[in-house]
Amino acid sequence: MGRIEIITANTAAALAAKLCRVQVISAYPITPQTPVTEELAEMVENGSLKAEYITVESEHSALASVVAASQVGARVFTATSANGLLYMHEMLHWAAGSRVPIVMACVNRGVGAPWTILNDQQDTVSQRDTGWIQIYCRNSQEVLDSVIQAYRVAERIQIPIMVCYDGFILSHTSTPVDVPSQEEVDGFLPPLEDRSGMDGHTLMNVNPLILSDPRPDPEGRLMPGYMEFRYRLQQDILESVNEIKSADEEFSAIFGRSWGASVWTYRMDDAEHAMVSMGSLASECTLAADQLRNEGVKAGVVGVRVYRPFPRVEMVESLAGLKTVTFFEKDVSYGYQGALAMDAKAAMYDSEHRPLISSYIVGLGGRDVRPDQLAQATLKCVGGETKHCWLDVRDL
Amino acid sequence: MPTSSIRQLPKTEMILPGTRSCAGCGLMLTYRHALKALDEGKTIVAVPASCMTVLHGVYPITPVKVVCINNPFAATGASATGIVAGLRATGKTGYTVVAFAGDGGTYDIGIQALSGALERGTDFIYVCYDNEGYMNTGTQRSSASPVGAVTSTTPILAKLQHKKDMVRIVEAHNLPYIATASPSFPFDLYDKFKFAKDVKGPRYIEVHAACPPGWGFPNKDLVKMGKLAVETGIHALFEISEGKFRLTSRSLALAEKGRKKTVADYVKGQTRFRKISAENLSRLQDFTDKRWNDLLERHFKDNP
Ligand SMILES: Cc1ncc(C[n+]2csc(CCOP(=O)(O)OP(=O)(O)O)c2C)c(N)n1
Ligand code: SF4
């Protein structure tokens, strides 16, 4: 049986890694991720977690070392934020291309320069094309549960997963979290199947990561080339929605909590107007929706939980036929607009009932976002005025 | 007893015909003897972007009979640490983890990860095969290139700076075993790898691996060029075991009796030095002499 603890999202992530019986951990400290590295180090040193803890000299090395450990058959974990994540950029591609089931906690923080330690999601959103699955969490309970689900998904399909949560807003805020027992987690997550290719003591002399064109191996089997490898990664990520869904369903059967696979909705049954967002900001949108409902506006929220693979079908189903949709996001694709709005609009192109759309960039570098601001911006769109702009930016 | 005859080397070839390295490649000869010393079916090599990647071939065809884990250019030390940790965490025992990186992947982009792995005490052998340039990308300068060498990024003025003293940097990490070697002295190389295999903790071996196309000499002169490097003191053969320094092989013989050849003898056979000025030649000679004298002093101090 689980027990309720008052903990931060960082502690929830660390506890989840422990409950998943990770075998190799490697991480490099960066605010606001630091407590994750520290708490896991402490668990390893005090013997409550039997794992190898690699104290690396950089994030590039953190990810490089867990990729290699995963390649020889270990269940691995790492965590980072902001510039640390960007420093891993080369290794992010490498991890996905190596098809290793790494789970990484990404504590969202604005990217320097200029420096900020506070939250936005530019760091992870700008890594969306690296071949990782990305999950954005609403609260600390979802962080804990998502890390556990992520191992199950990653190991079935051999694709690495980022579990993203907002710096400080979640990472450093204590809330009640139901921490499951080890037995419950063991019942959900089987031990890692060793795919290292080392059977007992013999090693195969393969060198699996330099691929050109398909060519026959010594037994005459046609082995994939670079482009086939990339194609397979794309197909497998697209199909991962099924694994993500079934993981959440089975998780819910054991633990009694469901996070709604790729997309979750709030008061959308009879809604005419939607707010769309990710992470803790999407939770904030639910408060704005309540406000609007009190004012007689039929508003609801569509929260994107899994941003890659992009939940195209779910987005279209939940947004088509509405009168207005307003996006709120803490990132920007420079030279264009918010990445989430851009992706969602592309998904809705084929829909017959296209709603009016507005999109707002909000809360960069920890700028406060209040529910009433979200409600007001939504009302503008409800009133027929569509905008693509930044909310609460001081035009100096 | 040091190896002194070819008949003492294992007959097993871990590298089969069909590698993609150039004819007369010093790396290839190094790897061949190193694997003879290391392999009992339980060697895992970590390889960054380099000529070594090319040598290993394109999946699924590889002429090398060991497991190779490719890693990005900057990550070799970290990858090796990850392999060691992963093996330990999953209870796989008896493996020798070896990193094999070029001078670019060691002296330059990989130095941070290497330093990290050495400081952490990772139980592995790090091999730097030093061909004094970025050969895989077409002979650009690295911080291991010697002064006066023309490279494709020092095409007109030739390299202005001396080579970085990597072994001293490595030594500052307090390793149990450090060695230099040359494929032109294969028994010495073989013995050092064989010894290193059984040492616990981080070990570093730097091999001076001549490169015919990169340096500009005929393929057939590979062994000769490697020997000249040792006989001029450009590359000295030694080992530092638990802090104790010892010249070995031809360098030991040179120290005890005989005379170094001049650097001019070495540079004249290589087109990369075609533009070396008199001033740079004398800088290279002075640099070589100073280093050689330091090594001699150290040798006689530790081996009175
Ligand atoms: C991050 C990164 N930068 C640049 C390269 C391109 N690159 C591949 S190999 C190489 C040079 C390798 O030189 P060295 O390590 O000396 O090995 P060699 O090719 O001489 O065997 C370079 C620059 C790369 N693969 N990755
Ligand atoms: S370029 Fe030089 S080091 Fe590279 S394979 Fe050819 S000979 Fe060997």
XYZ file of N, CA, C and O in Angstrom, chain B residues 151-289:
556
model
N 49.082 21.658 -42.081
C 47.854 20.864 -42.015
C 46.817 21.620 -42.827
O 47.088 22.751 -43.255
N 45.641 21.042 -43.000
C 44.685 21.748 -43.854
C 44.074 22.959 -43.146
O 43.414 23.766 -43.784
N 44.293 23.114 -41.847
C 43.878 24.365 -41.200
C 45.076 25.249 -40.816
O 44.903 26.298 -40.215
N 46.270 24.780 -41.139
C 47.457 25.645 -41.034
C 48.183 25.531 -42.372
O 49.329 25.100 -42.439
N 47.482 25.916 -43.444
C 47.986 25.562 -44.781
C 49.129 26.448 -45.263
O 49.900 26.022 -46.111
N 49.214 27.647 -44.721
C 50.198 28.584 -45.257
C 51.339 28.824 -44.275
O 52.507 28.694 -44.602
N 50.959 29.114 -43.035
C 51.998 29.444 -42.047
C 52.569 28.198 -41.371
O 53.568 28.278 -40.681
N 51.920 27.057 -41.552
C 52.249 25.829 -40.820
C 51.967 26.054 -39.316
O 51.764 27.192 -38.886
N 51.955 24.965 -38.540
C 51.520 25.141 -37.149
C 52.525 25.963 -36.352
O 53.728 25.730 -36.425
N 52.025 26.935 -35.621
C 52.900 27.886 -34.920
C 53.220 27.452 -33.495
O 54.167 27.936 -32.902
N 52.398 26.564 -32.948
C 52.561 26.216 -31.537
C 53.116 24.813 -31.367
O 52.917 23.943 -32.203
N 53.748 24.592 -30.218
C 54.221 23.250 -29.893
C 53.053 22.349 -29.519
O 51.971 22.816 -29.178
N 53.341 21.083 -29.534
C 52.381 20.058 -29.128
C 52.085 20.186 -27.633
O 52.945 20.531 -26.839
N 50.857 19.897 -27.296
C 50.446 19.867 -25.882
C 51.075 18.641 -25.215
O 51.169 17.588 -25.846
N 51.488 18.786 -23.985
C 52.078 17.623 -23.298
C 50.985 16.857 -22.543
O 50.774 17.027 -21.346
N 50.304 16.026 -23.293
C 49.120 15.349 -22.751
C 49.462 14.394 -21.616
O 48.717 14.270 -20.652
N 50.607 13.726 -21.753
C 50.943 12.732 -20.728
C 51.096 13.406 -19.366
O 50.677 12.872 -18.342
N 51.650 14.624 -19.379
C 51.786 15.328 -18.099
C 50.430 15.724 -17.534
O 50.218 15.724 -16.320
N 49.535 16.085 -18.416
C 48.186 16.423 -17.961
C 47.530 15.187 -17.349
O 46.933 15.232 -16.279
N 47.691 14.080 -18.036
C 47.107 12.828 -17.538
C 47.736 12.451 -16.201
O 47.061 12.047 -15.256
N 49.056 12.636 -16.136
C 49.758 12.231 -14.912
C 49.275 13.011 -13.699
O 49.277 12.495 -12.582
N 48.845 14.238 -13.941
C 48.345 15.045 -12.823
C 47.096 14.430 -12.188
O 46.651 14.874 -11.138
N 46.523 13.417 -12.832
C 45.355 12.736 -12.261
C 45.750 11.545 -11.374
O 44.879 10.816 -10.897
N 47.054 11.337 -11.201
C 47.534 10.254 -10.330
C 47.037 8.861 -10.719
O 46.352 8.196 -9.957
N 47.415 8.437 -11.900
C 46.985 7.115 -12.363
C 47.943 6.031 -11.889
O 49.132 6.290 -11.737
N 47.455 4.816 -11.735
C 48.370 3.730 -11.388
C 49.292 3.337 -12.538
O 50.384 2.835 -12.312
N 48.837 3.566 -13.781
C 49.688 3.155 -14.894
C 49.515 4.079 -16.099
O 48.397 4.332 -16.554
N 50.653 4.573 -16.582
C 50.673 5.394 -17.795
C 51.807 4.853 -18.666
O 52.869 4.497 -18.141
N 51.565 4.753 -19.949
C 52.650 4.312 -20.828
C 52.560 5.027 -22.160
O 51.495 5.509 -22.552
N 53.693 5.088 -22.833
C 53.698 5.493 -24.231
C 54.171 4.290 -25.037
O 54.849 3.406 -24.498
N 53.789 4.254 -26.290
C 54.188 3.111 -27.124
C 54.218 3.536 -28.574
O 53.838 4.667 -28.916
N 54.688 2.619 -29.408
C 54.737 2.872 -30.852
C 54.568 1.542 -31.568
O 55.160 0.540 -31.165
N 53.767 1.534 -32.636
C 53.608 0.274 -33.373
C 54.902 -0.161 -34.065
O 55.012 -1.302 -34.501
N 55.878 0.732 -34.143
C 57.166 0.338 -34.699
C 57.963 -0.511 -33.717
O 58.968 -1.115 -34.088
N 57.505 -0.511 -32.469
C 58.132 -1.362 -31.447
C 57.040 -2.254 -30.851
O 56.606 -2.056 -29.710
N 56.595 -3.225 -31.647
C 55.384 -3.962 -31.290
C 55.513 -4.803 -30.017
O 54.519 -4.992 -29.318
N 56.709 -5.290 -29.711
C 56.818 -6.124 -28.500
C 56.626 -5.255 -27.260
O 55.967 -5.640 -26.302
N 57.257 -4.086 -27.305
C 57.125 -3.128 -26.198
C 55.652 -2.736 -26.041
O 55.115 -2.701 -24.928
N 54.997 -2.486 -27.169
C 53.585 -2.099 -27.148
C 52.744 -3.242 -26.569
O 51.905 -3.037 -25.688
N 53.013 -4.430 -27.068
C 52.269 -5.616 -26.613
C 52.430 -5.799 -25.099
O 51.462 -5.996 -24.364
N 53.647 -5.702 -24.635
C 53.905 -5.916 -23.198
C 53.190 -4.866 -22.346
O 52.699 -5.165 -21.260
N 53.149 -3.651 -22.834
C 52.512 -2.587 -22.048
C 51.003 -2.803 -21.968
O 50.398 -2.618 -20.906
N 50.404 -3.210 -23.060
C 48.961 -3.500 -23.022
C 48.685 -4.711 -22.127
O 47.714 -4.739 -21.375
N 49.535 -5.701 -22.229
C 49.370 -6.913 -21.426
C 49.460 -6.557 -19.937
O 48.667 -7.027 -19.120
N 50.418 -5.713 -19.598
C 50.568 -5.302 -18.206
C 49.360 -4.481 -17.764
O 48.765 -4.720 -16.713
N 48.996 -3.531 -18.611
C 47.892 -2.614 -18.257
C 46.596 -3.381 -18.013
O 45.780 -3.005 -17.163
N 46.418 -4.466 -18.726
C 45.180 -5.248 -18.617
C 44.899 -5.652 -17.169
O 43.756 -5.658 -16.724
N 45.934 -5.971 -16.430
C 45.724 -6.480 -15.070
C 45.836 -5.428 -13.981
O 45.717 -5.733 -12.804
N 46.088 -4.179 -14.381
C 46.125 -3.105 -13.377
C 44.678 -2.678 -13.111
O 43.856 -2.662 -14.022
N 44.381 -2.362 -11.860
C 43.029 -1.875 -11.522
C 43.005 -0.349 -11.570
O 43.985 0.284 -11.197
N 41.899 0.200 -11.987
C 41.776 1.655 -12.015
C 42.046 2.200 -13.399
O 42.200 1.452 -14.354
N 42.098 3.530 -13.521
C 42.303 4.109 -14.845
C 43.745 3.958 -15.300
O 44.682 4.196 -14.539
N 43.908 3.570 -16.535
C 45.234 3.419 -17.136
C 45.227 4.197 -18.438
O 44.198 4.251 -19.101
N 46.372 4.769 -18.769
C 46.434 5.588 -19.989
C 47.617 5.144 -20.823
O 48.738 5.030 -20.319
N 47.368 4.859 -22.090
C 48.459 4.498 -22.990
C 48.391 5.411 -24.202
O 47.341 5.533 -24.835
N 49.505 6.060 -24.470
C 49.535 6.939 -25.635
C 50.459 6.337 -26.686
O 51.618 6.060 -26.411
N 49.898 6.136 -27.859
C 50.651 5.499 -28.925
C 50.886 6.498 -30.047
O 49.958 7.151 -30.507
N 52.129 6.612 -30.441
C 52.467 7.503 -31.547
C 52.205 6.730 -32.833
O 52.929 5.791 -33.168
N 51.126 7.078 -33.522
C 50.675 6.274 -34.655
C 50.844 7.046 -35.954
O 50.029 7.893 -36.311
N 51.905 6.767 -36.647
C 52.211 7.494 -37.885
C 51.122 7.258 -38.936
O 50.471 6.217 -38.950
N 50.953 8.255 -39.791
C 49.836 8.262 -40.738
C 50.356 8.688 -42.104
O 50.618 9.878 -42.324
N 50.565 7.748 -43.023
C 51.192 8.094 -44.311
C 50.496 9.231 -45.069
O 51.174 10.202 -45.440
N 49.173 9.188 -45.286
C 48.608 10.295 -46.060
C 48.622 11.613 -45.297
O 48.781 12.680 -45.897
N 48.460 11.552 -43.980
C 48.399 12.778 -43.193
C 49.763 13.440 -43.040
O 49.858 14.663 -42.937
N 50.802 12.617 -43.001
C 52.133 13.175 -42.776
C 52.916 13.320 -44.074
O 53.906 14.030 -44.131
N 52.472 12.557 -45.057
C 53.141 12.657 -46.347
C 54.416 11.857 -46.423
O 55.509 12.410 -46.526
N 54.288 10.539 -46.294
C 55.433 9.656 -46.565
C 54.876 8.376 -47.194
O 53.683 8.100 -47.069
N 55.720 7.615 -47.875
C 55.220 6.407 -48.550
C 54.714 5.366 -47.545
O 55.313 5.197 -46.476
N 53.659 4.656 -47.911
C 53.063 3.649 -47.026
C 54.103 2.680 -46.469
O 54.051 2.302 -45.306
N 55.038 2.320 -47.338
C 55.991 1.287 -46.930
C 56.918 1.768 -45.804
O 57.588 0.974 -45.168
N 56.952 3.075 -45.589
C 57.883 3.617 -44.583
C 57.287 3.738 -43.196
O 57.886 4.360 -42.309
N 56.094 3.170 -42.994
C 55.426 3.347 -41.700
C 56.331 2.993 -40.524
O 56.530 3.803 -39.608
N 56.874 1.778 -40.551
C 57.655 1.320 -39.404
C 58.903 2.176 -39.247
O 59.268 2.592 -38.143
N 59.510 2.500 -40.380
C 60.712 3.334 -40.370
C 60.418 4.702 -39.729
O 61.173 5.189 -38.885
N 59.289 5.298 -40.123
C 58.963 6.631 -39.619
C 58.717 6.582 -38.100
O 59.160 7.458 -37.353
N 58.038 5.529 -37.657
C 57.788 5.371 -36.220
C 59.091 5.201 -35.457
O 59.261 5.748 -34.358
N 60.017 4.458 -36.053
C 61.309 4.251 -35.385
C 62.077 5.556 -35.289
O 62.663 5.874 -34.255
N 62.047 6.306 -36.391
C 62.756 7.595 -36.399
C 62.218 8.528 -35.309
O 62.985 9.241 -34.656
N 60.906 8.488 -35.117
C 60.316 9.347 -34.085
C 60.906 9.005 -32.720
O 61.173 9.891 -31.900
N 61.121 7.735 -32.476
C 61.683 7.318 -31.183
C 63.173 7.649 -31.135
O 63.687 8.158 -30.132
N 63.859 7.406 -32.233
C 65.316 7.613 -32.241
C 65.712 9.091 -32.193
O 66.826 9.424 -31.805
N 64.786 9.963 -32.569
C 65.076 11.401 -32.470
C 64.602 11.973 -31.133
O 64.871 13.120 -30.817
N 63.862 11.161 -30.384
C 63.322 11.661 -29.117
C 62.024 12.432 -29.286
O 61.462 12.954 -28.326
N 61.530 12.519 -30.512
C 60.225 13.159 -30.748
C 59.158 12.421 -29.939
O 58.278 13.021 -29.338
N 59.239 11.126 -29.950
C 58.322 10.307 -29.140
C 59.167 9.340 -28.318
O 59.826 8.450 -28.872
N 59.173 9.521 -27.006
C 59.962 8.633 -26.155
C 59.081 7.498 -25.651
O 57.888 7.677 -25.434
N 59.698 6.326 -25.506
C 58.958 5.170 -24.997
C 59.226 5.042 -23.500
O 60.376 4.942 -23.074
N 58.167 5.101 -22.703
C 58.359 4.953 -21.257
C 57.100 4.445 -20.609
O 56.057 4.305 -21.256
N 57.196 4.145 -19.339
C 55.993 3.840 -18.567
C 56.133 4.426 -17.177
O 57.241 4.627 -16.681
N 55.010 4.760 -16.591
C 54.993 5.306 -15.232
C 54.051 4.417 -14.449
O 52.831 4.472 -14.610
N 54.667 3.535 -13.644
C 53.873 2.567 -12.911
C 53.885 2.961 -11.443
O 54.951 3.043 -10.847
N 52.715 3.243 -10.893
C 52.606 3.730 -9.508
C 53.569 4.893 -9.276
O 54.260 4.959 -8.260
N 53.651 5.765 -10.233
C 54.486 6.960 -10.077
C 55.946 6.760 -10.437
O 56.702 7.730 -10.544
N 56.365 5.512 -10.615
C 57.774 5.266 -10.920
C 57.989 5.284 -12.429
O 57.335 4.556 -13.174
N 58.914 6.139 -12.835
C 59.153 6.374 -14.259
C 60.254 5.462 -14.782
O 61.266 5.224 -14.116
N 60.070 4.977 -15.993
C 61.082 4.086 -16.570
C 61.045 4.204 -18.087
O 59.984 4.007 -18.700
N 62.179 4.542 -18.687
C 62.254 4.474 -20.149
C 62.283 3.008 -20.549
O 62.773 2.155 -19.793
N 61.759 2.713 -21.728
C 61.721 1.310 -22.154
C 62.237 1.179 -23.580
O 62.381 2.172 -24.306
N 62.497 -0.074 -23.953
C 62.793 -0.425 -25.341
C 63.891 0.463 -25.934
O 64.899 0.727 -25.292
N 63.671 0.952 -27.155
C 64.729 1.718 -27.827
C 65.078 2.998 -27.067
O 66.240 3.425 -27.055
N 64.105 3.589 -26.407
C 64.405 4.818 -25.649
C 65.325 4.521 -24.481
O 66.213 5.319 -24.155
N 65.143 3.363 -23.879
C 66.030 2.971 -22.780
C 67.448 2.764 -23.321
O 68.437 3.243 -22.728
N 67.533 2.094 -24.459
C 68.845 1.862 -25.064
C 69.531 3.186 -25.392
O 70.723 3.365 -25.154
N 68.713 4.137 -25.891
C 69.256 5.459 -26.212
C 69.772 6.165 -24.969
O 70.801 6.838 -24.996
N 69.053 5.980 -23.894
C 69.440 6.647 -22.652
C 70.744 6.069 -22.125
O 71.589 6.790 -21.586
N 70.883 4.773 -22.263
C 72.049 4.118 -21.681
C 73.295 4.298 -22.527
O 74.385 4.516 -22.033
N 73.101 4.157 -23.836
C 74.243 4.437 -24.713
C 73.688 4.887 -26.062
O 72.529 4.668 -26.381
N 74.500 5.503 -26.828
C 74.038 5.923 -28.152
C 73.573 7.359 -28.153
O 73.553 8.015 -27.108
N 73.177 7.801 -29.318
C 72.921 9.203 -29.529
C 71.608 9.379 -30.265
O 71.298 8.620 -31.165
N 70.858 10.372 -29.857
C 69.625 10.678 -30.576
C 69.956 11.137 -31.989
O 70.955 11.823 -32.202
N 69.084 10.781 -32.929
C 69.207 11.386 -34.253
C 68.639 12.809 -34.188
O 67.931 13.144 -33.239
N 68.936 13.604 -35.195
C 68.418 14.974 -35.148
C 66.995 15.016 -35.711
O 66.610 14.179 -36.537
N 66.275 16.010 -35.264
C 64.910 16.206 -35.723
C 64.878 16.421 -37.236
O 63.933 16.018 -37.924
N 65.935 17.026 -37.756
C 66.022 17.251 -39.205
C 65.932 15.928 -39.965
O 65.324 15.851 -41.039
N 66.516 14.861 -39.385
C 66.443 13.541 -40.026
C 64.999 13.064 -40.123
O 64.622 12.356 -41.051
N 64.226 13.435 -39.118
C 62.827 12.980 -39.048
C 61.939 13.795 -39.989
O 61.155 13.229 -40.749
N 62.084 15.102 -39.956
C 61.157 15.932 -40.733
C 61.388 15.828 -42.245
O 60.466 16.014 -43.019
N 62.602 15.498 -42.628
C 62.873 15.561 -44.077
C 62.115 14.500 -44.876
O 61.875 14.683 -46.061
N 61.705 13.437 -44.208
C 60.964 12.393 -44.924
C 59.462 12.626 -45.004
O 58.722 11.767 -45.466
N 58.983 13.784 -44.513
C 57.539 13.993 -44.444
C 57.131 15.300 -45.119
O 57.616 16.363 -44.733
N 56.200 15.214 -46.051
C 55.842 16.440 -46.774
C 55.126 17.445 -45.884
O 55.061 18.623 -46.218
N 54.549 17.010 -44.744
C 53.870 18.003 -43.898
C 54.864 19.043 -43.354
O 54.475 20.124 -42.915
N 56.148 18.693 -43.347
C 57.159 19.653 -42.865
C 57.836 20.397 -44.013
O 58.875 21.008 -43.833
N 57.203 20.336 -45.204
C 57.884 20.916 -46.373
C 58.140 22.416 -46.230
O 59.023 22.956 -46.845
N 57.343 23.057 -45.385
C 57.532 24.510 -45.259
C 58.229 24.904 -43.969
O 58.216 26.063 -43.595
N 58.779 23.922 -43.270
C 59.324 24.274 -41.949
C 60.494 25.252 -42.094
O 61.411 25.034 -42.890
N 60.404 26.325 -41.352
C 61.455 27.343 -41.428
C 62.627 26.901 -40.564
O 62.480 26.038 -39.688
N 63.771 27.515 -40.786
C 64.935 27.182 -39.975
C 64.631 27.465 -38.507
O 64.995 26.697 -37.609
N 63.898 28.540 -38.297
C 63.571 28.913 -36.916
C 62.693 27.839 -36.258
O 62.949 27.415 -35.133
N 61.670 27.407 -36.990
C 60.785 26.390 -36.416
C 61.476 25.050 -36.240
O 61.191 24.312 -35.306
N 62.378 24.749 -37.150
C 63.124 23.501 -37.012
C 63.940 23.538 -35.725
O 63.986 22.570 -34.957
N 64.543 24.681 -35.480
C 65.346 24.751 -34.264
C 64.441 24.801 -33.027
O 64.781 24.249 -31.982
N 63.257 25.401 -33.147
C 62.305 25.350 -32.025
C 61.911 23.904 -31.733
O 61.808 23.485 -30.577
N 61.680 23.163 -32.813
C 61.271 21.768 -32.634
C 62.410 20.950 -32.012
O 62.190 20.107 -31.139
N 63.637 21.236 -32.442
C 64.792 20.522 -31.871
C 64.932 20.858 -30.375
O 65.112 19.963 -29.546
N 64.825 22.144 -30.051
C 64.960 22.556 -28.645
C 63.874 21.940 -27.776
O 64.127 21.469 -26.670
N 62.670 21.981 -28.298
C 61.519 21.428 -27.575
C 61.742 19.937 -27.307
O 61.526 19.438 -26.202
N 62.218 19.242 -28.335
C 62.456 17.801 -28.235
C 63.588 17.522 -27.233
O 63.476 16.630 -26.384
N 64.666 18.299 -27.335
C 65.808 18.090 -26.432
C 65.426 18.333 -24.985
O 65.790 17.565 -24.092
